[in-house]
Amino acid sequence: MKMVDVAEFYAEAGGGVRTYIDQKLRAAAEAGHESVVVAPGPKNDEQERNGGRIIWVRSRPLPVDRRYYLLLDEPAVHRILDRESPQVVEGSSPWTGGWFAARWPGGALKALVFHQDPVAVYPHTLLGAFLSPARIDRLFDWYWGYLRQLSARFDLTVAGGAWLADRLARFGIHRPTAVPFGIDKRAFSPALRSEQHRVELLRRCGVDGSGKLLVAVSRHHPEKRLGTLLDAFAVASRRRALGLTIYGDGPLRRWVQYRAAGIPGVNVAGFITERRTIARALASADALLHGSAAETYGLSVAEAICSGLPLVAPDRGGAADLAASGYAELYPPGDASACANAILRLLDRDRDAMRAECRLGAESRVLSIDEHFRLLFERYAAEGRC
């Protein structure tokens, strides 16, 4: 089959969406399908990538994060879809990209791919200290109404897990269909653990080798709640010797660096393009520290589990769905005190037992990215238009 993904948040220096779509291009090519991505960028361009193609549409930078661009030229997107004549059109955002895909008059199967829950990303993050998640969802019923209108123009809505499909169904989203996401499990393994590397990362944090190493892999954005993680680390590190390495980048990077500078033991390592560097850090650390409760699927959490790394994470969202008591300690989102206590509880547990539980979790709770795309392509084929 031929698929075209109108991917509004695909960017060269992007995060989870870019990783996911790059993997889809490769998986489609290996399965004998043709995959094309239409994305906003600094100029009109076309390039081959991972066995597929990226068609860039000249757009303006997003003011709050200039790594991304605003997809505004609907006629240009429709001309590309007319020319490509796909059997499947995916809308990878609930904003302009989703509407452009929905309004294209072609007869292809249309799938709204639910990469982000904006109510969880923004209102839950900003108002969570004052209101319950259920109350916030009720206050933003107007948005769910908007999403119901958009999703009704698609044949199905792809959700990254059964828990998310259930959430979408509660708000009347059209045909939420669970296709569990996955990761490149071949790239992450406990076998990459290196005590020497662990000690080196602690040294960069200003902590000697007897300390415990925490790692966070996160885009620097409010939804990731890095402030909560830093506050929690500051409390926990007063109780025992700890180092924290934070990988990632984003619009809050200067604030994260400023905030981290006042906390002994924190190293802001920045954006790392080499996945093996992240894989080695995850395998070598003592715990993953995670803050976001708004993810549809916790990529870094899944990668940590497959690396044999136990984790501290919020008790809601994609991370919580992947977590299990055998290798995780959970805390209420945004609660730094509870997060600090969860860190200390986890570090007091038997490390070898948690690593063994991670192995079981990697087998039973985390799909490979190839398994995910096989299920996705089968789902599209089952709709009868491919």
Tab-separated table of C-alpha atoms in Angstrom:
chain	number	residue	atom	x	y	z
A	1	MET	CA	0.000	0.000	0.000
A	2	LYS	CA	0.984	3.643	-0.322
A	3	MET	CA	0.689	5.861	2.756
A	4	VAL	CA	1.043	9.625	3.116
A	5	ASP	CA	1.371	11.084	6.613
A	6	VAL	CA	0.525	14.788	7.000
A	7	ALA	CA	2.859	15.257	9.961
A	8	GLU	CA	2.619	18.771	11.356
A	9	PHE	CA	5.083	18.135	14.199
A	10	TYR	CA	7.748	16.309	12.236
A	11	ALA	CA	10.999	18.313	12.451
A	12	GLU	CA	14.694	17.631	11.953
A	13	ALA	CA	15.437	18.325	15.639
A	14	GLY	CA	12.098	16.986	16.888
A	15	GLY	CA	11.451	14.431	19.587
A	16	GLY	CA	9.159	11.429	19.801
A	17	VAL	CA	7.118	12.179	16.678
A	18	ARG	CA	10.256	12.432	14.525
A	19	THR	CA	11.649	9.201	15.991
A	20	TYR	CA	8.370	7.390	15.409
A	21	ILE	CA	7.912	8.555	11.820
A	22	ASP	CA	11.530	7.829	10.864
A	23	GLN	CA	11.010	4.290	12.138
A	24	LYS	CA	7.744	4.017	10.190
A	25	LEU	CA	9.497	4.991	6.949
A	26	ARG	CA	11.995	2.183	7.458
A	27	ALA	CA	9.372	-0.374	8.513
A	28	ALA	CA	7.148	0.450	5.541
A	29	ALA	CA	10.010	0.003	3.094
A	30	GLU	CA	10.988	-3.323	4.652
A	31	ALA	CA	7.366	-4.509	4.414
A	32	GLY	CA	7.142	-3.527	0.745
A	33	HIS	CA	4.950	-0.450	1.277
A	34	GLU	CA	5.554	3.098	0.105
A	35	SER	CA	5.552	5.774	2.814
A	36	VAL	CA	5.662	9.537	2.304
A	37	VAL	CA	5.695	12.285	4.933
A	38	VAL	CA	4.370	15.799	4.294
A	39	ALA	CA	5.839	18.176	6.866
A	40	PRO	CA	6.373	21.928	7.356
A	41	GLY	CA	9.910	23.228	7.017
A	42	PRO	CA	12.018	26.276	6.117
A	43	LYS	CA	11.658	25.718	2.361
A	44	ASN	CA	9.913	23.571	-0.232
A	45	ASP	CA	12.032	20.486	-0.642
A	46	GLU	CA	11.920	16.727	-1.087
A	47	GLN	CA	14.366	14.132	0.134
A	48	GLU	CA	14.664	10.384	0.479
A	49	ARG	CA	14.868	9.023	4.004
A	50	ASN	CA	14.836	5.511	5.487
A	51	GLY	CA	13.370	4.001	2.338
A	52	GLY	CA	10.629	6.613	2.049
A	53	ARG	CA	10.364	10.306	1.258
A	54	ILE	CA	9.935	13.596	3.136
A	55	ILE	CA	8.143	16.381	1.246
A	56	TRP	CA	8.751	19.684	3.012
A	57	VAL	CA	6.234	22.512	2.657
A	58	ARG	CA	7.641	26.006	3.140
A	59	SER	CA	6.280	27.333	6.444
A	60	ARG	CA	6.887	29.786	9.276
A	61	PRO	CA	8.736	28.825	12.479
A	62	LEU	CA	6.616	28.140	15.539
A	63	PRO	CA	7.181	31.179	17.820
A	64	VAL	CA	7.396	29.189	21.073
A	65	ASP	CA	9.803	26.561	19.694
A	66	ARG	CA	11.665	27.456	16.513
A	67	ARG	CA	12.670	23.853	15.847
A	68	TYR	CA	9.113	23.374	14.597
A	69	TYR	CA	7.109	25.070	11.834
A	70	LEU	CA	3.466	26.068	11.352
A	71	LEU	CA	1.715	24.106	8.611
A	72	LEU	CA	-0.556	26.735	7.028
A	73	ASP	CA	-0.651	26.081	3.269
A	74	GLU	CA	-3.628	23.724	2.810
A	75	PRO	CA	-3.719	24.018	-1.015
A	76	ALA	CA	-0.060	22.949	-1.174
A	77	VAL	CA	-0.775	19.905	0.999
A	78	HIS	CA	-3.784	18.968	-1.149
A	79	ARG	CA	-1.740	19.325	-4.340
A	80	ILE	CA	0.821	16.916	-2.905
A	81	LEU	CA	-1.899	14.428	-1.921
A	82	ASP	CA	-3.453	14.693	-5.394
A	83	ARG	CA	-0.078	14.017	-6.984
A	84	GLU	CA	0.866	11.152	-4.662
A	85	SER	CA	-2.606	9.493	-4.819
A	86	PRO	CA	-2.194	7.399	-1.635
A	87	GLN	CA	-4.360	4.527	-0.414
A	88	VAL	CA	-3.955	5.672	3.217
A	89	VAL	CA	-3.773	9.256	4.504
A	90	GLU	CA	-2.695	9.802	8.111
A	91	GLY	CA	-3.265	13.000	10.054
A	92	SER	CA	-0.634	13.133	12.795
A	93	SER	CA	-1.958	16.113	14.747
A	94	PRO	CA	-5.296	17.545	15.910
A	95	TRP	CA	-4.468	20.973	14.481
A	96	THR	CA	-3.991	22.193	10.910
A	97	GLY	CA	-2.300	19.007	9.710
A	98	GLY	CA	-5.223	16.916	10.895
A	99	TRP	CA	-7.774	19.205	9.252
A	100	PHE	CA	-5.812	19.388	5.991
A	101	ALA	CA	-5.777	15.587	5.806
A	102	ALA	CA	-9.443	15.364	6.794
A	103	ARG	CA	-10.608	17.877	4.172
A	104	TRP	CA	-8.686	16.345	1.279
A	105	PRO	CA	-11.441	15.049	-1.049
A	106	GLY	CA	-9.611	11.919	-2.188
A	107	GLY	CA	-11.005	8.456	-1.533
A	108	ALA	CA	-8.167	7.061	0.591
A	109	LEU	CA	-8.589	5.487	3.998
A	110	LYS	CA	-8.070	8.269	6.556
A	111	ALA	CA	-6.556	7.675	9.990
A	112	LEU	CA	-6.167	10.265	12.745
A	113	VAL	CA	-3.007	9.239	14.622
A	114	PHE	CA	-3.256	10.404	18.226
A	115	HIS	CA	0.332	11.347	19.119
A	116	GLN	CA	-0.566	13.983	21.723
A	117	ASP	CA	-3.349	14.669	24.228
A	118	PRO	CA	-3.375	18.496	24.458
A	119	VAL	CA	-5.674	18.498	27.500
A	120	ALA	CA	-3.156	16.385	29.399
A	121	VAL	CA	-0.210	18.378	28.031
A	122	TYR	CA	-1.435	21.855	28.979
A	123	PRO	CA	-4.459	22.075	31.332
A	124	HIS	CA	-3.506	18.994	33.359
A	125	THR	CA	0.052	20.305	33.663
A	126	LEU	CA	-0.829	23.922	34.499
A	127	LEU	CA	-3.962	23.356	36.598
A	128	GLY	CA	-3.168	19.994	38.182
A	129	ALA	CA	-2.083	21.559	41.471
A	130	PHE	CA	-5.550	23.053	41.935
A	131	LEU	CA	-8.043	20.743	40.218
A	132	SER	CA	-8.513	17.002	39.732
A	133	PRO	CA	-7.906	15.505	36.269
A	134	ALA	CA	-11.603	14.659	35.950
A	135	ARG	CA	-12.604	18.250	36.754
A	136	ILE	CA	-10.110	19.593	34.229
A	137	ASP	CA	-11.431	17.240	31.550
A	138	ARG	CA	-14.974	18.514	32.232
A	139	LEU	CA	-13.837	22.134	32.010
A	140	PHE	CA	-12.311	21.393	28.613
A	141	ASP	CA	-15.262	19.508	27.199
A	142	TRP	CA	-15.297	22.162	24.451
A	143	TYR	CA	-11.967	20.774	23.256
A	144	TRP	CA	-13.232	17.199	23.314
A	145	GLY	CA	-16.175	18.455	21.239
A	146	TYR	CA	-13.697	19.934	18.784
A	147	LEU	CA	-11.819	16.629	18.624
A	148	ARG	CA	-15.062	14.724	18.126
A	149	GLN	CA	-15.781	16.902	15.075
A	150	LEU	CA	-12.297	16.348	13.659
A	151	SER	CA	-12.182	12.591	14.306
A	152	ALA	CA	-15.608	12.125	12.712
A	153	ARG	CA	-14.002	13.055	9.369
A	154	PHE	CA	-11.601	10.104	9.653
A	155	ASP	CA	-12.278	6.396	9.295
A	156	LEU	CA	-10.523	5.568	12.563
A	157	THR	CA	-8.428	7.108	15.340
A	158	VAL	CA	-5.172	5.279	16.107
A	159	ALA	CA	-4.230	5.230	19.808
A	160	GLY	CA	-0.912	3.998	21.196
A	161	GLY	CA	-2.439	1.674	23.781
A	162	ALA	CA	-5.662	0.187	25.094
A	163	TRP	CA	-5.707	2.579	28.071
A	164	LEU	CA	-5.585	5.573	25.689
A	165	ALA	CA	-8.237	4.120	23.379
A	166	ASP	CA	-10.478	3.745	26.442
A	167	ARG	CA	-9.853	7.378	27.417
A	168	LEU	CA	-10.724	8.578	23.927
A	169	ALA	CA	-13.853	6.416	23.833
A	170	ARG	CA	-15.090	8.035	27.057
A	171	PHE	CA	-15.094	11.389	25.241
A	172	GLY	CA	-16.846	10.114	22.144
A	173	ILE	CA	-13.859	10.187	19.786
A	174	HIS	CA	-14.642	8.363	16.524
A	175	ARG	CA	-13.507	4.733	16.401
A	176	PRO	CA	-10.512	4.805	18.767
A	177	THR	CA	-8.426	1.809	17.749
A	178	ALA	CA	-5.609	0.536	19.962
A	179	VAL	CA	-2.388	-0.201	18.095
A	180	PRO	CA	0.214	-0.370	20.907
A	181	PHE	CA	3.344	1.617	20.146
A	182	GLY	CA	6.792	0.082	20.415
A	183	ILE	CA	10.495	0.886	20.398
A	184	ASP	CA	13.645	-0.356	18.699
A	185	LYS	CA	14.289	-3.051	21.282
A	186	ARG	CA	17.479	-4.096	19.497
A	187	ALA	CA	19.132	-0.786	20.470
A	188	PHE	CA	18.504	-1.079	24.238
A	189	SER	CA	19.874	-3.844	26.416
A	190	PRO	CA	21.179	-4.450	29.962
A	191	ALA	CA	24.289	-5.841	28.252
A	192	LEU	CA	25.361	-2.241	27.533
A	193	ARG	CA	25.795	-1.567	31.262
A	194	SER	CA	29.240	-0.256	32.178
A	195	GLU	CA	30.301	0.521	35.717
A	196	GLN	CA	33.101	2.665	34.332
A	197	HIS	CA	30.587	4.719	32.354
A	198	ARG	CA	28.329	5.043	35.395
A	199	VAL	CA	31.224	6.420	37.422
A	200	GLU	CA	32.158	8.805	34.594
A	201	LEU	CA	28.607	10.174	34.417
A	202	LEU	CA	28.615	10.642	38.192
A	203	ARG	CA	31.934	12.478	37.916
A	204	ARG	CA	30.373	14.899	35.426
A	205	CYS	CA	27.694	15.520	38.043
A	206	GLY	CA	30.375	16.263	40.635
A	207	VAL	CA	29.603	13.077	42.595
A	208	ASP	CA	32.023	10.259	43.399
A	209	GLY	CA	31.518	6.689	42.249
A	210	SER	CA	29.849	5.564	45.460
A	211	GLY	CA	26.782	7.668	44.643
A	212	LYS	CA	23.688	6.600	42.734
A	213	LEU	CA	23.122	7.813	39.180
A	214	LEU	CA	19.710	8.997	38.011
A	215	VAL	CA	19.018	9.740	34.345
A	216	ALA	CA	16.213	11.771	32.751
A	217	VAL	CA	15.605	11.771	28.993
A	218	SER	CA	13.151	14.527	28.196
A	219	ARG	CA	12.211	17.354	25.892
A	220	HIS	CA	12.501	20.618	27.845
A	221	HIS	CA	8.821	21.569	27.794
A	222	PRO	CA	6.309	22.335	30.600
A	223	GLU	CA	4.449	19.016	30.108
A	224	LYS	CA	7.644	17.124	31.025
A	225	ARG	CA	7.618	18.717	34.516
A	226	LEU	CA	11.405	18.983	34.779
A	227	GLY	CA	10.938	21.483	37.579
A	228	THR	CA	9.255	18.756	39.625
A	229	LEU	CA	12.150	16.394	38.929
A	230	LEU	CA	14.751	18.984	39.888
A	231	ASP	CA	12.924	19.870	43.105
A	232	ALA	CA	12.553	16.189	43.967
A	233	PHE	CA	16.212	15.513	43.246
A	234	ALA	CA	17.253	18.440	45.445
A	235	VAL	CA	15.325	16.927	48.358
A	236	ALA	CA	16.422	13.313	47.799
A	237	SER	CA	20.087	14.238	47.285
A	238	ARG	CA	20.186	15.745	50.762
A	239	ARG	CA	19.466	12.255	52.118
A	240	ARG	CA	22.044	10.325	50.073
A	241	ALA	CA	24.751	10.885	47.448
A	242	LEU	CA	23.062	11.229	44.049
A	243	GLY	CA	23.861	12.479	40.574
A	244	LEU	CA	21.327	13.403	37.888
A	245	THR	CA	22.089	13.600	34.156
A	246	ILE	CA	19.385	15.219	32.011
A	247	TYR	CA	19.396	14.556	28.263
A	248	GLY	CA	17.262	16.579	25.862
A	249	ASP	CA	16.508	20.063	24.585
A	250	GLY	CA	13.526	22.336	24.041
A	251	PRO	CA	12.032	25.769	24.681
A	252	LEU	CA	12.738	25.659	28.434
A	253	ARG	CA	16.393	24.686	28.131
A	254	ARG	CA	17.751	28.002	29.471
A	255	TRP	CA	15.394	27.807	32.431
A	256	VAL	CA	16.373	24.166	33.060
A	257	GLN	CA	20.069	25.083	32.962
A	258	TYR	CA	19.495	28.048	35.290
A	259	ARG	CA	17.462	25.967	37.733
A	260	ALA	CA	19.904	23.049	37.604
A	261	ALA	CA	22.884	25.322	38.251
A	262	GLY	CA	21.610	25.912	41.766
A	263	ILE	CA	21.329	22.204	42.618
A	264	PRO	CA	24.519	20.251	43.344
A	265	GLY	CA	24.816	16.987	41.471
A	266	VAL	CA	22.915	17.882	38.267
A	267	ASN	CA	24.436	17.735	34.792
A	268	VAL	CA	22.357	19.076	31.863
A	269	ALA	CA	23.865	17.092	29.003
A	270	GLY	CA	21.776	18.547	26.158
A	271	PHE	CA	20.368	16.937	23.029
A	272	ILE	CA	22.110	13.735	21.967
A	273	THR	CA	21.635	12.487	18.409
A	274	GLU	CA	23.502	9.212	18.880
A	275	ARG	CA	21.002	6.671	20.240
A	276	ARG	CA	23.755	4.351	21.479
A	277	THR	CA	24.927	7.097	23.853
A	278	ILE	CA	21.458	7.188	25.425
A	279	ALA	CA	21.235	3.390	25.456
A	280	ARG	CA	24.553	3.082	27.290
A	281	ALA	CA	23.536	5.732	29.822
A	282	LEU	CA	20.214	4.007	30.511
A	283	ALA	CA	21.855	0.626	30.962
A	284	SER	CA	24.547	2.064	33.243
A	285	ALA	CA	22.384	4.237	35.503
A	286	ASP	CA	20.661	3.251	38.739
A	287	ALA	CA	17.211	4.693	37.953
A	288	LEU	CA	15.254	6.632	35.339
A	289	LEU	CA	13.591	9.781	36.649
A	290	HIS	CA	10.474	10.687	34.660
A	291	GLY	CA	8.102	13.625	35.035
A	292	SER	CA	5.502	13.662	32.273
A	293	ALA	CA	1.971	12.405	32.863
A	294	ALA	CA	0.775	13.652	29.467
A	295	GLU	CA	2.469	11.229	27.083
A	296	THR	CA	0.383	8.922	24.954
A	297	TYR	CA	3.284	6.455	25.098
A	298	GLY	CA	6.415	6.741	27.231
A	299	LEU	CA	9.247	6.116	24.744
A	300	SER	CA	12.052	6.798	27.213
A	301	VAL	CA	10.281	4.678	29.837
A	302	ALA	CA	10.030	1.739	27.423
A	303	GLU	CA	13.695	2.192	26.507
A	304	ALA	CA	14.658	2.188	30.190
A	305	ILE	CA	12.724	-1.016	30.865
A	306	CYS	CA	14.457	-2.730	27.948
A	307	SER	CA	17.788	-1.470	29.324
A	308	GLY	CA	17.145	-3.141	32.686
A	309	LEU	CA	16.717	0.244	34.372
A	310	PRO	CA	14.085	0.657	37.116
A	311	LEU	CA	12.150	3.903	37.138
A	312	VAL	CA	10.400	6.606	39.110
A	313	ALA	CA	7.406	7.969	37.193
A	314	PRO	CA	4.002	9.650	37.588
A	315	ASP	CA	1.020	7.423	38.259
A	316	ARG	CA	-0.896	8.650	35.200
A	317	GLY	CA	-0.353	8.601	31.429
A	318	GLY	CA	1.747	6.517	29.084
A	319	ALA	CA	4.573	6.046	31.589
A	320	ALA	CA	2.244	4.610	34.224
A	321	ASP	CA	0.777	2.237	31.644
A	322	LEU	CA	4.231	0.742	31.051
A	323	ALA	CA	5.273	0.679	34.702
A	324	ALA	CA	4.919	-2.335	36.985
A	325	SER	CA	5.444	-2.605	40.725
A	326	GLY	CA	8.371	-4.976	40.268
A	327	TYR	CA	10.577	-2.257	38.760
A	328	ALA	CA	8.876	1.104	39.357
A	329	GLU	CA	7.871	3.555	42.058
A	330	LEU	CA	5.032	5.915	41.132
A	331	TYR	CA	4.007	9.307	42.510
A	332	PRO	CA	1.223	11.851	41.843
A	333	PRO	CA	2.134	14.081	38.863
A	334	GLY	CA	3.760	17.362	39.852
A	335	ASP	CA	4.283	16.373	43.517
A	336	ALA	CA	8.003	16.925	44.143
A	337	SER	CA	7.892	15.672	47.737
A	338	ALA	CA	6.204	12.432	46.710
A	339	CYS	CA	8.669	12.081	43.834
A	340	ALA	CA	11.626	12.484	46.231
A	341	ASN	CA	10.210	9.782	48.495
A	342	ALA	CA	9.685	7.520	45.476
A	343	ILE	CA	13.349	8.009	44.474
A	344	LEU	CA	14.529	7.006	47.930
A	345	ARG	CA	12.174	4.012	48.085
A	346	LEU	CA	13.393	2.740	44.737
A	347	LEU	CA	17.066	3.091	45.632
A	348	ASP	CA	16.473	1.131	48.837
A	349	ARG	CA	15.139	-1.846	46.876
A	350	ASP	CA	17.146	-4.822	45.612
A	351	ARG	CA	18.735	-3.786	42.328
A	352	ASP	CA	19.173	-7.294	40.909
A	353	ALA	CA	15.557	-8.206	41.601
A	354	MET	CA	14.346	-5.070	39.812
A	355	ARG	CA	16.605	-5.778	36.829
A	356	ALA	CA	15.087	-9.270	36.596
A	357	GLU	CA	11.596	-7.734	36.689
A	358	CYS	CA	12.628	-5.309	33.943
A	359	ARG	CA	13.526	-8.255	31.730
A	360	LEU	CA	10.056	-9.685	32.254
A	361	GLY	CA	8.494	-6.281	31.634
A	362	ALA	CA	10.462	-5.842	28.409
A	363	GLU	CA	9.061	-9.150	27.160
A	364	SER	CA	5.446	-8.717	28.283
A	365	ARG	CA	4.735	-4.962	28.251
A	366	VAL	CA	6.935	-3.465	25.526
A	367	LEU	CA	6.435	-4.230	21.843
A	368	SER	CA	9.202	-3.888	19.325
A	369	ILE	CA	8.715	-1.108	16.811
A	370	ASP	CA	8.520	-3.752	14.081
A	371	GLU	CA	5.658	-5.485	15.897
A	372	HIS	CA	3.851	-2.153	16.221
A	373	PHE	CA	4.105	-1.319	12.540
A	374	ARG	CA	3.096	-4.838	11.522
A	375	LEU	CA	-0.076	-4.385	13.596
A	376	LEU	CA	-0.618	-0.895	12.158
A	377	PHE	CA	-0.272	-1.971	8.528
A	378	GLU	CA	-2.517	-4.975	9.184
A	379	ARG	CA	-5.106	-2.648	10.717
A	380	TYR	CA	-5.094	-0.438	7.645
A	381	ALA	CA	-5.342	-3.439	5.326
A	382	ALA	CA	-8.256	-4.823	7.356
A	383	GLU	CA	-10.236	-1.657	6.622
A	384	GLY	CA	-10.638	-2.968	3.096
A	385	ARG	CA	-9.349	-0.079	0.990
A	386	CYS	CA	-5.746	-1.183	0.535
